[in-house]
JSON list of C-alpha atoms and ligand atoms in Angstrom, two decimals:
[
{"chain": "A", "resi": 1480, "resn": "MET", "atom": "CA", "xyz": [6.71, -13.20, -15.03]},
{"chain": "A", "resi": 1481, "resn": "SER", "atom": "CA", "xyz": [4.32, -11.85, -12.41]},
{"chain": "A", "resi": 1482, "resn": "LYS", "atom": "CA", "xyz": [1.43, -9.60, -13.39]},
{"chain": "A", "resi": 1483, "resn": "VAL", "atom": "CA", "xyz": [2.51, -6.00, -13.80]},
{"chain": "A", "resi": 1484, "resn": "LEU", "atom": "CA", "xyz": [0.64, -2.70, -13.59]},
{"chain": "A", "resi": 1485, "resn": "VAL", "atom": "CA", "xyz": [2.27, 0.43, -14.97]},
{"chain": "A", "resi": 1486, "resn": "ALA", "atom": "CA", "xyz": [0.72, 3.47, -13.24]},
{"chain": "A", "resi": 1487, "resn": "TYR", "atom": "CA", "xyz": [1.85, 7.01, -13.90]},
{"chain": "A", "resi": 1488, "resn": "PHE", "atom": "CA", "xyz": [1.14, 10.68, -13.40]},
{"chain": "A", "resi": 1489, "resn": "SER", "atom": "CA", "xyz": [2.13, 13.09, -16.15]},
{"chain": "A", "resi": 1490, "resn": "HIS", "atom": "CA", "xyz": [1.52, 16.82, -16.43]},
{"chain": "A", "resi": 1491, "resn": "SER", "atom": "CA", "xyz": [3.05, 17.65, -19.80]},
{"chain": "A", "resi": 1492, "resn": "GLY", "atom": "CA", "xyz": [3.25, 14.21, -21.42]},
{"chain": "A", "resi": 1493, "resn": "LYS", "atom": "CA", "xyz": [6.89, 13.13, -21.02]},
{"chain": "A", "resi": 1494, "resn": "THR", "atom": "CA", "xyz": [6.20, 10.55, -18.31]},
{"chain": "A", "resi": 1495, "resn": "ARG", "atom": "CA", "xyz": [3.15, 9.29, -20.22]},
{"chain": "A", "resi": 1496, "resn": "LYS", "atom": "CA", "xyz": [5.35, 8.45, -23.22]},
{"chain": "A", "resi": 1497, "resn": "VAL", "atom": "CA", "xyz": [7.81, 6.50, -21.09]},
{"chain": "A", "resi": 1498, "resn": "ALA", "atom": "CA", "xyz": [4.99, 4.70, -19.24]},
{"chain": "A", "resi": 1499, "resn": "ASN", "atom": "CA", "xyz": [3.36, 3.65, -22.51]},
{"chain": "A", "resi": 1500, "resn": "MET", "atom": "CA", "xyz": [6.71, 2.40, -23.80]},
{"chain": "A", "resi": 1501, "resn": "ILE", "atom": "CA", "xyz": [7.26, 0.31, -20.63]},
{"chain": "A", "resi": 1502, "resn": "ALA", "atom": "CA", "xyz": [3.71, -1.09, -20.71]},
{"chain": "A", "resi": 1503, "resn": "SER", "atom": "CA", "xyz": [4.12, -2.04, -24.34]},
{"chain": "A", "resi": 1504, "resn": "GLU", "atom": "CA", "xyz": [7.48, -3.75, -23.73]},
{"chain": "A", "resi": 1505, "resn": "LEU", "atom": "CA", "xyz": [5.99, -5.75, -20.83]},
{"chain": "A", "resi": 1506, "resn": "GLN", "atom": "CA", "xyz": [2.54, -6.15, -22.35]},
{"chain": "A", "resi": 1507, "resn": "ALA", "atom": "CA", "xyz": [1.28, -4.80, -19.04]},
{"chain": "A", "resi": 1508, "resn": "ASP", "atom": "CA", "xyz": [-1.82, -2.84, -18.06]},
{"chain": "A", "resi": 1509, "resn": "CYS", "atom": "CA", "xyz": [-1.28, 0.91, -17.97]},
{"chain": "A", "resi": 1510, "resn": "PHE", "atom": "CA", "xyz": [-3.16, 3.40, -15.77]},
{"chain": "A", "resi": 1511, "resn": "GLU", "atom": "CA", "xyz": [-2.98, 7.21, -15.64]},
{"chain": "A", "resi": 1512, "resn": "ILE", "atom": "CA", "xyz": [-3.31, 8.81, -12.19]},
{"chain": "A", "resi": 1513, "resn": "GLU", "atom": "CA", "xyz": [-5.52, 11.89, -12.62]},
{"chain": "A", "resi": 1514, "resn": "PRO", "atom": "CA", "xyz": [-6.24, 14.36, -9.83]},
{"chain": "A", "resi": 1515, "resn": "ILE", "atom": "CA", "xyz": [-9.81, 15.73, -9.85]},
{"chain": "A", "resi": 1516, "resn": "ARG", "atom": "CA", "xyz": [-8.45, 19.26, -9.76]},
{"chain": "A", "resi": 1517, "resn": "GLU", "atom": "CA", "xyz": [-6.26, 19.61, -12.83]},
{"chain": "A", "resi": 1518, "resn": "TYR", "atom": "CA", "xyz": [-2.96, 21.41, -12.52]},
{"chain": "A", "resi": 1519, "resn": "PRO", "atom": "CA", "xyz": [-2.60, 24.66, -14.49]},
{"chain": "A", "resi": 1520, "resn": "ASP", "atom": "CA", "xyz": [-1.03, 24.26, -17.95]},
{"chain": "A", "resi": 1521, "resn": "ASP", "atom": "CA", "xyz": [1.14, 27.28, -17.33]},
{"chain": "A", "resi": 1522, "resn": "GLU", "atom": "CA", "xyz": [4.41, 25.96, -15.86]},
{"chain": "A", "resi": 1523, "resn": "SER", "atom": "CA", "xyz": [5.02, 28.73, -13.32]},
{"chain": "A", "resi": 1524, "resn": "GLN", "atom": "CA", "xyz": [1.42, 28.55, -12.07]},
{"chain": "A", "resi": 1525, "resn": "CYS", "atom": "CA", "xyz": [1.72, 24.78, -11.85]},
{"chain": "A", "resi": 1526, "resn": "ILE", "atom": "CA", "xyz": [4.95, 25.09, -9.87]},
{"chain": "A", "resi": 1527, "resn": "GLU", "atom": "CA", "xyz": [3.18, 27.40, -7.43]},
{"chain": "A", "resi": 1528, "resn": "VAL", "atom": "CA", "xyz": [0.17, 25.07, -6.96]},
{"chain": "A", "resi": 1529, "resn": "ALA", "atom": "CA", "xyz": [2.52, 22.11, -6.52]},
{"chain": "A", "resi": 1530, "resn": "ARG", "atom": "CA", "xyz": [4.58, 24.02, -3.97]},
{"chain": "A", "resi": 1531, "resn": "VAL", "atom": "CA", "xyz": [1.50, 24.81, -1.86]},
{"chain": "A", "resi": 1532, "resn": "GLU", "atom": "CA", "xyz": [0.49, 21.13, -1.95]},
{"chain": "A", "resi": 1533, "resn": "TYR", "atom": "CA", "xyz": [4.00, 20.01, -1.07]},
{"chain": "A", "resi": 1534, "resn": "ASN", "atom": "CA", "xyz": [4.38, 22.48, 1.80]},
{"chain": "A", "resi": 1535, "resn": "GLY", "atom": "CA", "xyz": [0.97, 21.50, 3.18]},
{"chain": "A", "resi": 1536, "resn": "ASN", "atom": "CA", "xyz": [1.65, 17.75, 2.74]},
{"chain": "A", "resi": 1537, "resn": "VAL", "atom": "CA", "xyz": [-1.65, 17.63, 0.83]},
{"chain": "A", "resi": 1538, "resn": "ARG", "atom": "CA", "xyz": [-3.11, 14.46, -0.72]},
{"chain": "A", "resi": 1539, "resn": "PRO", "atom": "CA", "xyz": [-5.06, 15.70, -3.76]},
{"chain": "A", "resi": 1540, "resn": "ALA", "atom": "CA", "xyz": [-8.23, 13.68, -4.49]},
{"chain": "A", "resi": 1541, "resn": "LEU", "atom": "CA", "xyz": [-8.06, 11.45, -7.55]},
{"chain": "A", "resi": 1542, "resn": "ARG", "atom": "CA", "xyz": [-10.57, 10.61, -10.23]},
{"chain": "A", "resi": 1543, "resn": "GLY", "atom": "CA", "xyz": [-12.33, 7.30, -9.65]},
{"chain": "A", "resi": 1544, "resn": "GLY", "atom": "CA", "xyz": [-11.94, 4.02, -11.46]},
{"chain": "A", "resi": 1545, "resn": "LEU", "atom": "CA", "xyz": [-8.70, 3.19, -9.68]},
{"chain": "A", "resi": 1546, "resn": "PRO", "atom": "CA", "xyz": [-7.22, -0.22, -10.50]},
{"chain": "A", "resi": 1547, "resn": "ASP", "atom": "CA", "xyz": [-7.75, -3.26, -8.28]},
{"chain": "A", "resi": 1548, "resn": "MET", "atom": "CA", "xyz": [-4.23, -3.82, -7.02]},
{"chain": "A", "resi": 1549, "resn": "ASP", "atom": "CA", "xyz": [-4.97, -7.38, -5.83]},
{"chain": "A", "resi": 1550, "resn": "GLN", "atom": "CA", "xyz": [-4.62, -8.44, -9.47]},
{"chain": "A", "resi": 1551, "resn": "TYR", "atom": "CA", "xyz": [-0.99, -7.39, -9.62]},
{"chain": "A", "resi": 1552, "resn": "ASP", "atom": "CA", "xyz": [2.18, -8.32, -7.80]},
{"chain": "A", "resi": 1553, "resn": "THR", "atom": "CA", "xyz": [4.44, -5.80, -9.51]},
{"chain": "A", "resi": 1554, "resn": "LEU", "atom": "CA", "xyz": [3.80, -2.06, -9.75]},
{"chain": "A", "resi": 1555, "resn": "VAL", "atom": "CA", "xyz": [5.81, 0.23, -12.00]},
{"chain": "A", "resi": 1556, "resn": "ILE", "atom": "CA", "xyz": [5.08, 3.79, -10.87]},
{"chain": "A", "resi": 1557, "resn": "GLY", "atom": "CA", "xyz": [6.15, 6.76, -12.98]},
{"chain": "A", "resi": 1558, "resn": "PHE", "atom": "CA", "xyz": [6.01, 10.49, -12.38]},
{"chain": "A", "resi": 1559, "resn": "PRO", "atom": "CA", "xyz": [7.89, 13.73, -13.06]},
{"chain": "A", "resi": 1560, "resn": "ASN", "atom": "CA", "xyz": [10.29, 15.07, -10.48]},
{"chain": "A", "resi": 1561, "resn": "TRP", "atom": "CA", "xyz": [8.44, 17.91, -8.74]},
{"chain": "A", "resi": 1562, "resn": "HIS", "atom": "CA", "xyz": [10.51, 19.84, -6.23]},
{"chain": "A", "resi": 1563, "resn": "ASP", "atom": "CA", "xyz": [12.93, 16.95, -5.99]},
{"chain": "A", "resi": 1564, "resn": "THR", "atom": "CA", "xyz": [10.31, 14.39, -5.03]},
{"chain": "A", "resi": 1565, "resn": "CYS", "atom": "CA", "xyz": [7.06, 13.03, -6.48]},
{"chain": "A", "resi": 1566, "resn": "PRO", "atom": "CA", "xyz": [3.87, 15.02, -7.14]},
{"chain": "A", "resi": 1567, "resn": "MET", "atom": "CA", "xyz": [1.58, 14.69, -4.11]},
{"chain": "A", "resi": 1568, "resn": "ALA", "atom": "CA", "xyz": [-1.10, 12.97, -6.23]},
{"chain": "A", "resi": 1569, "resn": "VAL", "atom": "CA", "xyz": [1.26, 10.01, -6.53]},
{"chain": "A", "resi": 1570, "resn": "LEU", "atom": "CA", "xyz": [1.27, 9.69, -2.73]},
{"chain": "A", "resi": 1571, "resn": "THR", "atom": "CA", "xyz": [-2.56, 9.77, -2.71]},
{"chain": "A", "resi": 1572, "resn": "PHE", "atom": "CA", "xyz": [-2.47, 6.87, -5.17]},
{"chain": "A", "resi": 1573, "resn": "LEU", "atom": "CA", "xyz": [0.14, 4.75, -3.39]},
{"chain": "A", "resi": 1574, "resn": "GLU", "atom": "CA", "xyz": [-1.17, 5.30, 0.13]},
{"chain": "A", "resi": 1575, "resn": "GLY", "atom": "CA", "xyz": [-4.63, 4.18, -0.97]},
{"chain": "A", "resi": 1576, "resn": "TYR", "atom": "CA", "xyz": [-3.39, 0.59, -1.27]},
{"chain": "A", "resi": 1577, "resn": "ASP", "atom": "CA", "xyz": [-1.98, -2.14, 0.89]},
{"chain": "A", "resi": 1578, "resn": "LEU", "atom": "CA", "xyz": [1.15, -2.93, -1.12]},
{"chain": "A", "resi": 1579, "resn": "THR", "atom": "CA", "xyz": [2.46, -5.56, 1.28]},
{"chain": "A", "resi": 1580, "resn": "GLY", "atom": "CA", "xyz": [4.39, -8.27, -0.56]},
{"chain": "A", "resi": 1581, "resn": "LYS", "atom": "CA", "xyz": [4.43, -6.41, -3.87]},
{"chain": "A", "resi": 1582, "resn": "THR", "atom": "CA", "xyz": [7.45, -5.16, -5.76]},
{"chain": "A", "resi": 1583, "resn": "VAL", "atom": "CA", "xyz": [7.49, -1.50, -6.75]},
{"chain": "A", "resi": 1584, "resn": "TYR", "atom": "CA", "xyz": [9.67, -0.05, -9.50]},
{"chain": "A", "resi": 1585, "resn": "PRO", "atom": "CA", "xyz": [9.56, 3.77, -9.61]},
{"chain": "A", "resi": 1586, "resn": "PHE", "atom": "CA", "xyz": [10.79, 5.80, -12.56]},
{"chain": "A", "resi": 1587, "resn": "VAL", "atom": "CA", "xyz": [11.14, 9.56, -12.69]},
{"chain": "A", "resi": 1588, "resn": "THR", "atom": "CA", "xyz": [11.39, 12.05, -15.54]},
{"chain": "A", "resi": 1589, "resn": "HIS", "atom": "CA", "xyz": [13.06, 15.35, -14.73]},
{"chain": "A", "resi": 1590, "resn": "GLU", "atom": "CA", "xyz": [14.97, 18.35, -16.00]},
{"chain": "A", "resi": 1591, "resn": "GLY", "atom": "CA", "xyz": [18.26, 17.76, -14.31]},
{"chain": "A", "resi": 1592, "resn": "SER", "atom": "CA", "xyz": [17.58, 16.86, -10.66]},
{"chain": "A", "resi": 1593, "resn": "GLY", "atom": "CA", "xyz": [17.51, 13.12, -11.37]},
{"chain": "A", "resi": 1594, "resn": "PRO", "atom": "CA", "xyz": [15.31, 10.45, -9.77]},
{"chain": "A", "resi": 1595, "resn": "ASP", "atom": "CA", "xyz": [16.87, 9.98, -6.32]},
{"chain": "A", "resi": 1596, "resn": "GLY", "atom": "CA", "xyz": [14.95, 12.66, -4.39]},
{"chain": "A", "resi": 1597, "resn": "SER", "atom": "CA", "xyz": [11.78, 10.54, -4.41]},
{"chain": "A", "resi": 1598, "resn": "ASN", "atom": "CA", "xyz": [13.30, 7.39, -2.88]},
{"chain": "A", "resi": 1599, "resn": "LYS", "atom": "CA", "xyz": [12.46, 8.27, 0.73]},
{"chain": "A", "resi": 1600, "resn": "ASN", "atom": "CA", "xyz": [8.84, 9.10, -0.09]},
{"chain": "A", "resi": 1601, "resn": "MET", "atom": "CA", "xyz": [8.47, 5.92, -2.13]},
{"chain": "A", "resi": 1602, "resn": "GLN", "atom": "CA", "xyz": [9.67, 3.78, 0.78]},
{"chain": "A", "resi": 1603, "resn": "LYS", "atom": "CA", "xyz": [7.28, 5.56, 3.17]},
{"chain": "A", "resi": 1604, "resn": "ALA", "atom": "CA", "xyz": [4.26, 5.44, 0.85]},
{"chain": "A", "resi": 1605, "resn": "CYS", "atom": "CA", "xyz": [4.65, 1.75, -0.10]},
{"chain": "A", "resi": 1606, "resn": "LYS", "atom": "CA", "xyz": [4.72, 0.11, 3.32]},
{"chain": "A", "resi": 1607, "resn": "GLY", "atom": "CA", "xyz": [5.49, -3.59, 3.23]},
{"chain": "A", "resi": 1608, "resn": "ALA", "atom": "CA", "xyz": [6.54, -3.52, -0.42]},
{"chain": "A", "resi": 1609, "resn": "ASP", "atom": "CA", "xyz": [9.96, -4.21, -1.85]},
{"chain": "A", "resi": 1610, "resn": "VAL", "atom": "CA", "xyz": [10.64, -0.76, -3.31]},
{"chain": "A", "resi": 1611, "resn": "LYS", "atom": "CA", "xyz": [13.48, -0.59, -5.81]},
{"chain": "A", "resi": 1612, "resn": "PRO", "atom": "CA", "xyz": [15.59, 2.56, -6.24]},
{"chain": "A", "resi": 1613, "resn": "ALA", "atom": "CA", "xyz": [13.96, 5.01, -8.63]},
{"chain": "A", "resi": 1614, "resn": "ARG", "atom": "CA", "xyz": [15.14, 4.75, -12.20]},
{"chain": "A", "resi": 1615, "resn": "ASP", "atom": "CA", "xyz": [15.94, 7.72, -14.43]},
{"chain": "A", "resi": 1616, "resn": "GLY", "atom": "CA", "xyz": [12.98, 7.87, -16.84]},
{"chain": "A", "resi": 1617, "resn": "ASN", "atom": "CA", "xyz": [14.83, 10.29, -19.13]},
{"chain": "A", "resi": 1618, "resn": "ARG", "atom": "CA", "xyz": [17.36, 7.59, -19.95]},
{"chain": "A", "resi": 1619, "resn": "LEU", "atom": "CA", "xyz": [15.22, 4.49, -19.98]},
{"chain": "A", "resi": 1620, "resn": "GLU", "atom": "CA", "xyz": [15.18, 2.79, -23.37]},
{"chain": "A", "resi": 1621, "resn": "ALA", "atom": "CA", "xyz": [12.87, 0.05, -24.61]},
{"chain": "A", "resi": 1622, "resn": "LYS", "atom": "CA", "xyz": [15.76, -2.44, -24.74]},
{"chain": "A", "resi": 1623, "resn": "ASP", "atom": "CA", "xyz": [16.43, -1.95, -20.98]},
{"chain": "A", "resi": 1624, "resn": "VAL", "atom": "CA", "xyz": [12.89, -2.53, -19.74]},
{"chain": "A", "resi": 1625, "resn": "LYS", "atom": "CA", "xyz": [12.80, -6.33, -19.53]},
{"chain": "A", "resi": 1626, "resn": "SER", "atom": "CA", "xyz": [16.09, -6.62, -17.67]},
{"chain": "A", "resi": 1627, "resn": "TRP", "atom": "CA", "xyz": [15.01, -3.85, -15.24]},
{"chain": "A", "resi": 1628, "resn": "ILE", "atom": "CA", "xyz": [11.63, -5.47, -14.38]},
{"chain": "A", "resi": 1629, "resn": "ALA", "atom": "CA", "xyz": [13.08, -8.92, -14.01]},
{"chain": "B", "resi": 2521, "resn": "LIG", "atom": "C1", "xyz": [5.65, 21.72, -10.41]},
{"chain": "B", "resi": 2521, "resn": "LIG", "atom": "C2", "xyz": [6.93, 21.29, -11.09]},
{"chain": "B", "resi": 2521, "resn": "LIG", "atom": "C3", "xyz": [8.09, 21.10, -10.35]},
{"chain": "B", "resi": 2521, "resn": "LIG", "atom": "C4", "xyz": [9.25, 20.65, -10.96]},
{"chain": "B", "resi": 2521, "resn": "LIG", "atom": "N1", "xyz": [10.38, 20.45, -10.19]},
{"chain": "B", "resi": 2521, "resn": "LIG", "atom": "C5", "xyz": [11.50, 19.94, -10.79]},
{"chain": "B", "resi": 2521, "resn": "LIG", "atom": "C6", "xyz": [12.67, 19.69, -10.02]},
{"chain": "B", "resi": 2521, "resn": "LIG", "atom": "O1", "xyz": [12.75, 19.96, -8.82]},
{"chain": "B", "resi": 2521, "resn": "LIG", "atom": "N2", "xyz": [13.75, 19.16, -10.66]},
{"chain": "B", "resi": 2521, "resn": "LIG", "atom": "C7", "xyz": [13.73, 18.84, -12.01]},
{"chain": "B", "resi": 2521, "resn": "LIG", "atom": "O2", "xyz": [14.71, 18.35, -12.54]},
{"chain": "B", "resi": 2521, "resn": "LIG", "atom": "N3", "xyz": [12.63, 19.08, -12.76]},
{"chain": "B", "resi": 2521, "resn": "LIG", "atom": "C8", "xyz": [11.51, 19.62, -12.18]},
{"chain": "B", "resi": 2521, "resn": "LIG", "atom": "N4", "xyz": [10.41, 19.86, -12.96]},
{"chain": "B", "resi": 2521, "resn": "LIG", "atom": "C9", "xyz": [10.41, 19.45, -14.39]},
{"chain": "B", "resi": 2521, "resn": "LIG", "atom": "C10", "xyz": [9.73, 18.11, -14.63]},
{"chain": "B", "resi": 2521, "resn": "LIG", "atom": "O3", "xyz": [10.18, 17.11, -13.71]},
{"chain": "B", "resi": 2521, "resn": "LIG", "atom": "C11", "xyz": [10.03, 17.58, -16.03]},
{"chain": "B", "resi": 2521, "resn": "LIG", "atom": "O4", "xyz": [9.72, 18.53, -17.00]},
{"chain": "B", "resi": 2521, "resn": "LIG", "atom": "C12", "xyz": [9.25, 16.28, -16.29]},
{"chain": "B", "resi": 2521, "resn": "LIG", "atom": "O5", "xyz": [9.95, 15.47, -17.21]},
{"chain": "B", "resi": 2521, "resn": "LIG", "atom": "C13", "xyz": [7.85, 16.53, -16.84]},
{"chain": "B", "resi": 2521, "resn": "LIG", "atom": "O6", "xyz": [7.15, 15.31, -16.95]},
{"chain": "B", "resi": 2521, "resn": "LIG", "atom": "P1", "xyz": [5.68, 15.27, -17.54]},
{"chain": "B", "resi": 2521, "resn": "LIG", "atom": "O7", "xyz": [5.77, 15.82, -18.96]},
{"chain": "B", "resi": 2521, "resn": "LIG", "atom": "O8", "xyz": [5.31, 13.84, -17.55]},
{"chain": "B", "resi": 2521, "resn": "LIG", "atom": "O9", "xyz": [4.78, 16.10, -16.68]},
{"chain": "B", "resi": 2521, "resn": "LIG", "atom": "C14", "xyz": [9.26, 20.37, -12.37]},
{"chain": "B", "resi": 2521, "resn": "LIG", "atom": "C15", "xyz": [8.09, 20.60, -13.12]},
{"chain": "B", "resi": 2521, "resn": "LIG", "atom": "C16", "xyz": [6.95, 21.07, -12.50]},
{"chain": "B", "resi": 2521, "resn": "LIG", "atom": "C17", "xyz": [5.70, 21.31, -13.34]}
]
């Protein structure tokens, strides 16, 4: 199998758990995307900050030490559904790379809206990559990982 990076953003830990499970199943490297400005712990405050970023099409700056993507040909990218798409920090991360020729597998945790709302943004942010439809991170089990990332 090709070399895989699992990268994720998680605010309250649910996506982190799924990302770690995927990385362990695939014995892949795992990287957490961390914006310099942390989001408020309080959910309603976080929703407000995220809404301002979304409405302004902001790309929040990320902490350094980003992975060298040339080492990988497959990227699994995980994030929570925020306002029916991805958190803007995920776009900062993806747009910082030339992903031409790579395969991208998004997965999304959520509270009912499902994963599909991010598909358009994933296609736009990963130019030149083969971007698979986003998978429902709430339902992904360890036994499904290897057949998903074939
Ligand atoms: C700013 C914000 C916006 C959200 N918007 C949605 C949404 O539109 N639809 C949905 O189902 N869940 C929404 N949620 C819930 C999260 O997607 C859900 O709790 C997710 O699994 C959390 O993942 P995490 O623990 O990795 O941060 C939102 C949460 C936050 C903080």
